[in-house]
XYZ file of C-alpha atoms in Angstrom:
197
model
C -19.959 16.034 11.722
C -18.319 16.911 8.384
C -15.169 18.063 10.213
C -14.988 14.784 12.145
C -15.328 12.733 8.948
C -12.714 14.807 7.125
C -10.291 14.592 10.062
C -10.755 10.812 10.318
C -10.058 10.339 6.603
C -6.884 12.461 6.725
C -5.686 10.666 9.874
C -6.244 7.287 8.229
C -4.283 8.244 5.114
C -1.322 9.656 7.074
C -1.124 7.312 10.077
C -0.355 4.064 8.275
C 2.697 5.319 6.311
C 3.990 6.955 9.500
C 3.708 3.662 11.426
C 5.880 1.915 8.890
C 8.909 4.206 8.952
C 12.079 2.209 9.447
C 14.682 4.924 10.152
C 14.258 6.073 6.556
C 15.406 2.723 5.175
C 13.399 -0.003 3.474
C 14.715 -3.376 2.487
C 12.056 -4.426 0.001
C 10.262 -2.522 -2.724
C 6.566 -2.174 -1.793
C 4.124 -4.157 -3.922
C 1.334 -2.002 -5.363
C -1.834 -2.885 -7.204
C -4.829 -1.441 -8.999
C -8.108 -3.322 -8.616
C -11.839 -3.214 -9.269
C -13.975 -4.100 -6.244
C -17.594 -5.286 -6.308
C -19.803 -4.646 -3.242
C -18.227 -4.266 0.210
C -17.007 -0.733 0.954
C -17.366 0.120 -2.757
C -21.188 0.204 -2.460
C -21.689 -1.423 -5.872
C -18.391 -1.047 -7.765
C -15.139 0.803 -7.178
C -11.587 1.315 -8.456
C -8.798 1.247 -5.851
C -5.047 1.811 -5.614
C -3.324 -0.267 -2.911
C 0.278 -0.252 -1.674
C 2.286 -2.121 0.918
C 4.546 -0.015 3.092
C 7.355 -2.487 2.484
C 7.554 -5.716 0.505
C 4.438 -7.840 -0.004
C 3.098 -8.266 3.533
C 2.397 -6.300 6.689
C 0.896 -2.825 6.729
C -0.501 -1.141 3.664
C -3.009 1.472 2.607
C -5.408 2.070 -0.237
C -7.645 4.778 -1.613
C -10.368 4.516 -4.184
C -13.504 5.876 -5.755
C -16.764 3.946 -5.566
C -20.252 4.212 -7.015
C -23.644 2.800 -6.050
C -27.232 3.068 -7.235
C -30.595 2.434 -5.580
C -34.001 2.344 -7.255
C -37.282 1.280 -5.636
C -41.002 1.762 -6.139
C -44.274 0.690 -4.512
C -47.849 0.051 -5.546
C -48.816 3.386 -4.000
C -47.016 5.514 -6.618
C -43.941 6.082 -4.461
C -40.458 5.824 -5.952
C -36.864 6.487 -4.952
C -33.776 6.802 -7.159
C -30.360 7.531 -5.679
C -26.732 7.566 -6.859
C -23.784 7.682 -4.487
C -20.171 8.507 -5.332
C -17.715 7.756 -2.515
C -14.111 8.283 -1.522
C -12.843 5.144 0.253
C -9.527 5.381 2.171
C -8.470 2.347 4.210
C -5.570 0.749 6.037
C -4.898 -2.977 5.889
C -2.554 -5.634 7.171
C -1.577 -8.781 5.251
C -0.598 -11.962 7.090
C 1.333 -14.579 5.111
C 4.716 -14.920 3.450
C 3.642 -16.306 0.075
C 1.079 -15.019 -2.436
C -1.950 -16.283 -0.440
C -2.665 -13.991 2.499
C -5.161 -13.155 5.235
C -6.318 -9.545 4.828
C -7.422 -7.494 7.839
C -8.355 -3.850 7.359
C -10.401 -0.844 8.386
C -11.524 2.354 6.711
C -14.238 4.899 6.055
C -16.614 5.414 3.131
C -17.352 9.128 2.600
C -20.052 9.578 0.005
C -22.077 12.174 -1.855
C -25.638 10.889 -2.236
C -27.900 12.536 -4.789
C -31.345 11.576 -6.005
C -35.074 11.996 -5.691
C -38.065 10.647 -3.820
C -41.573 10.815 -5.307
C -44.888 9.992 -3.675
C -48.596 10.786 -3.771
C -50.021 12.931 -0.984
C -53.459 12.091 0.385
C -55.635 13.680 3.041
C -58.668 12.536 4.939
C -61.873 14.522 4.394
C -65.476 14.160 5.419
C -67.904 13.885 2.521
C -71.626 13.251 3.040
C -70.931 12.270 6.655
C -68.333 9.679 5.655
C -64.565 10.001 6.213
C -62.559 9.181 3.095
C -59.162 9.614 1.541
C -58.668 12.256 -1.145
C -55.745 12.692 -3.516
C -53.834 15.893 -2.673
C -51.105 15.921 -5.310
C -47.834 14.298 -6.284
C -44.629 15.343 -4.499
C -41.070 15.237 -5.899
C -38.210 15.857 -3.478
C -34.577 16.156 -4.568
C -31.901 15.332 -1.989
C -28.132 15.901 -1.905
C -26.383 14.775 1.267
C -22.928 13.813 2.497
C -22.895 10.309 3.980
C -20.363 8.132 5.766
C -19.896 4.745 7.344
C -16.991 2.881 8.907
C -16.007 -0.608 7.833
C -13.577 -3.450 8.382
C -12.204 -6.032 5.946
C -11.720 -9.692 6.792
C -10.825 -11.875 3.845
C -8.493 -13.743 1.551
C -6.030 -12.009 -0.762
C -4.084 -13.624 -3.584
C -1.314 -11.130 -4.279
C 1.907 -12.144 -6.022
C 4.652 -9.525 -6.412
C 3.520 -9.064 -10.031
C 0.450 -10.172 -11.923
C -3.182 -11.058 -11.221
C -4.638 -10.277 -7.777
C -7.833 -11.519 -6.153
C -9.523 -10.449 -2.930
C -12.661 -11.911 -1.375
C -14.172 -11.548 2.063
C -16.683 -9.719 4.196
C -16.860 -6.113 5.410
C -18.514 -5.446 8.773
C -19.945 -1.935 8.246
C -21.511 0.451 10.761
C -22.226 4.093 11.558
C -23.145 6.111 14.620
C -26.787 6.641 13.627
C -28.518 9.700 12.235
C -29.686 10.671 8.773
C -26.204 10.676 7.194
C -25.092 7.132 7.999
C -26.270 3.585 8.558
C -27.775 2.750 11.935
C -27.006 -0.974 12.247
C -24.162 -3.425 11.726
C -24.118 -4.937 8.229
C -21.909 -7.753 6.944
C -21.340 -7.010 3.253
C -19.422 -9.454 1.048
C -16.842 -8.175 -1.430
C -14.763 -9.491 -4.292
C -11.968 -7.706 -6.126
C -9.816 -8.357 -9.201
C -6.704 -6.493 -10.176
C -3.037 -6.426 -11.076
C -0.010 -5.995 -8.836
C 3.221 -4.358 -9.934
């Protein structure tokens, strides 16, 4: 599975620039930007570099680093705390000739999840002819796993050739099941602020 994820990420990062070759000539300087993204493929927050292949529309690609955190507990002395750091390559296509554009994209989130799960163990015993629960200790489990999920981007992008950029939309996200990915389709909103140059 790790080889498939690695191969998919490399293919994504190399395929988009290859699609945009124009006999070695470009007519417009590609617009690039740096942005901070909240939610969506960035889990909680991420920093991304984005570039058009040519000009300020059409095909482009981006790569970024993202971080997320999860913390939960129950009345039964169970708790989970997890951090995830992810690499997020993606390809995208911008439709529109002016600064306001429709953004369509796809990519993969490859993450390293680390954290712990704690819970009380109980067992059922018979005491004086009555079955009852007995405390059997507290368990702490540390987990480090590689995770992944695939996603799309459908949204609005305000991107002038230079200056403030804004992105907002929704990311349909899914995996192929198993313990290292999500097992359903999720629609996760995202918003991003940055600067183009």
